[in-house]
Coordinates of N, CA and C in Angstrom, one line a residue:
X1 N 8.9 7.0 113.3 CA 9.6 8.2 112.8 C 10.6 8.7 114.0
X2 N 10.1 8.7 115.2 CA 10.9 9.2 116.3 C 12.1 8.3 116.5
X3 N 12.0 7.0 116.2 CA 13.2 6.1 116.4 C 14.2 6.4 115.3
X4 N 13.7 6.7 114.1 CA 14.6 7.1 113.0 C 15.4 8.3 113.4
X5 N 14.7 9.3 113.9 CA 15.3 10.6 114.3 C 16.4 10.3 115.3
X6 N 16.1 9.5 116.3 CA 17.1 9.2 117.4 C 18.3 8.5 116.8
X7 N 18.1 7.5 116.0 CA 19.2 6.8 115.4 C 20.0 7.6 114.4
X8 N 19.3 8.5 113.7 CA 20.0 9.4 112.8 C 20.9 10.4 113.6
X9 N 20.3 10.9 114.6 CA 21.1 11.9 115.5 C 22.3 11.2 116.1
X10 N 22.2 9.9 116.5 CA 23.3 9.2 117.0 C 24.4 9.0 116.0
X11 N 24.1 9.0 114.7 CA 25.1 8.8 113.7 C 26.0 10.1 113.4
X12 N 25.5 11.2 113.9 CA 26.2 12.5 113.6 C 27.3 12.6 114.6
X13 N 28.4 13.2 114.2 CA 29.6 13.4 115.1 C 29.6 14.8 115.6
X14 N 30.5 15.6 115.3 CA 30.7 16.9 115.8 C 29.5 17.8 115.3
X15 N 29.1 18.7 116.1 CA 28.0 19.7 115.8 C 26.7 19.0 115.4
X16 N 26.4 17.9 116.1 CA 25.2 17.1 115.8 C 23.9 17.9 115.8
X17 N 23.8 18.8 116.8 CA 22.6 19.6 116.9 C 22.4 20.5 115.6
X18 N 23.4 21.1 115.2 CA 23.3 22.0 114.0 C 23.0 21.2 112.8
X19 N 23.7 20.0 112.6 CA 23.5 19.2 111.5 C 22.0 18.6 111.5
X20 N 21.5 18.3 112.6 CA 20.2 17.8 112.7 C 19.2 18.8 112.4
X21 N 19.4 20.0 112.8 CA 18.5 21.1 112.4 C 18.6 21.4 111.0
X22 N 19.8 21.3 110.4 CA 19.9 21.5 109.0 C 19.1 20.5 108.2
X23 N 19.2 19.3 108.6 CA 18.5 18.2 108.0 C 17.0 18.5 108.1
X24 N 16.5 18.9 109.2 CA 15.1 19.3 109.4 C 14.7 20.4 108.4
X25 N 15.5 21.4 108.2 CA 15.3 22.5 107.4 C 15.2 22.0 105.9
X26 N 16.1 21.1 105.5 CA 16.0 20.6 104.1 C 14.7 19.8 103.9
X27 N 14.4 18.9 104.8 CA 13.2 18.1 104.7 C 11.9 18.9 104.8
X28 N 11.9 20.0 105.4 CA 10.7 20.8 105.6 C 10.6 21.9 104.5
X29 N 11.6 22.0 103.6 CA 11.5 23.1 102.6 C 10.4 22.9 101.7
X30 N 9.8 24.0 101.1 CA 8.7 23.9 100.2 C 9.1 23.4 98.9
X31 N 10.3 23.4 98.5 CA 10.8 22.9 97.2 C 12.3 22.7 97.3
X32 N 12.9 22.7 96.1 CA 14.4 22.6 96.1 C 15.1 23.7 96.8
X33 N 16.1 23.4 97.5 CA 16.9 24.4 98.2 C 18.0 24.8 97.3
X34 N 18.1 26.1 97.1 CA 19.1 26.6 96.1 C 20.3 27.2 96.8
X35 N 20.2 27.7 98.0 CA 21.3 28.3 98.7 C 21.3 27.9 100.2
X36 N 22.4 27.9 100.8 CA 22.5 27.7 102.3 C 21.9 28.8 103.1
X37 N 21.8 30.0 102.5 CA 21.2 31.1 103.1 C 19.7 30.8 103.4
X38 N 19.0 30.2 102.4 CA 17.6 29.7 102.6 C 17.5 28.9 103.8
X39 N 18.4 27.9 104.0 CA 18.3 27.0 105.1 C 18.6 27.7 106.4
X40 N 19.5 28.6 106.4 CA 19.8 29.3 107.6 C 18.7 30.2 108.1
X41 N 17.8 30.6 107.2 CA 16.6 31.4 107.6 C 15.4 30.6 107.9
X42 N 15.4 29.2 107.6 CA 14.3 28.4 107.8 C 13.9 28.3 109.4
X43 N 12.7 28.2 109.7 CA 12.3 28.1 111.1 C 12.9 26.9 111.8
X44 N 13.1 25.8 111.1 CA 13.6 24.6 111.6 C 15.1 24.7 112.0
X45 N 15.8 25.6 111.4 CA 17.2 25.8 111.7 C 17.2 27.0 112.7
X46 N 17.3 26.8 113.9 CA 17.2 27.8 115.0 C 18.5 28.5 115.2
X47 N 19.6 28.0 114.7 CA 20.9 28.6 115.0 C 21.2 29.6 113.9
X48 N 22.2 30.4 114.1 CA 22.6 31.4 113.1 C 23.3 30.8 111.9
X49 N 23.6 31.6 110.9 CA 24.3 31.0 109.7 C 25.7 30.6 110.0
X50 N 26.3 31.1 111.0 CA 27.7 30.7 111.4 C 27.7 29.2 111.8
X51 N 26.7 28.8 112.6 CA 26.6 27.4 113.0 C 26.4 26.5 111.8
X52 N 25.6 26.9 110.9 CA 25.4 26.1 109.7 C 26.6 25.9 108.9
X53 N 27.4 26.9 108.7 CA 28.7 26.8 108.0 C 29.7 26.0 108.8
X54 N 29.7 26.2 110.1 CA 30.7 25.4 110.9 C 30.3 24.0 110.9
X55 N 29.1 23.6 110.9 CA 28.7 22.2 110.9 C 29.0 21.6 109.6
X56 N 28.9 22.3 108.5 CA 29.2 21.7 107.2 C 30.7 21.7 107.0
X57 N 31.5 22.5 107.7 CA 32.9 22.5 107.5 C 33.6 21.3 108.1
X58 N 32.9 20.6 109.0 CA 33.5 19.4 109.7 C 33.6 18.3 108.8

């Protein structure tokens, strides 16, 4: 699993840290994610909501 995480991280371009945390938040969610706000409040996404939107805007 750690190899997968490293290889996945290397595939990300700009704002890789924020996108990686966003991915962790989606994968650790208790169920379907309905809004980006839910993800920005998840423990796995340690950055603010601005970083989340900036990462997705790229």
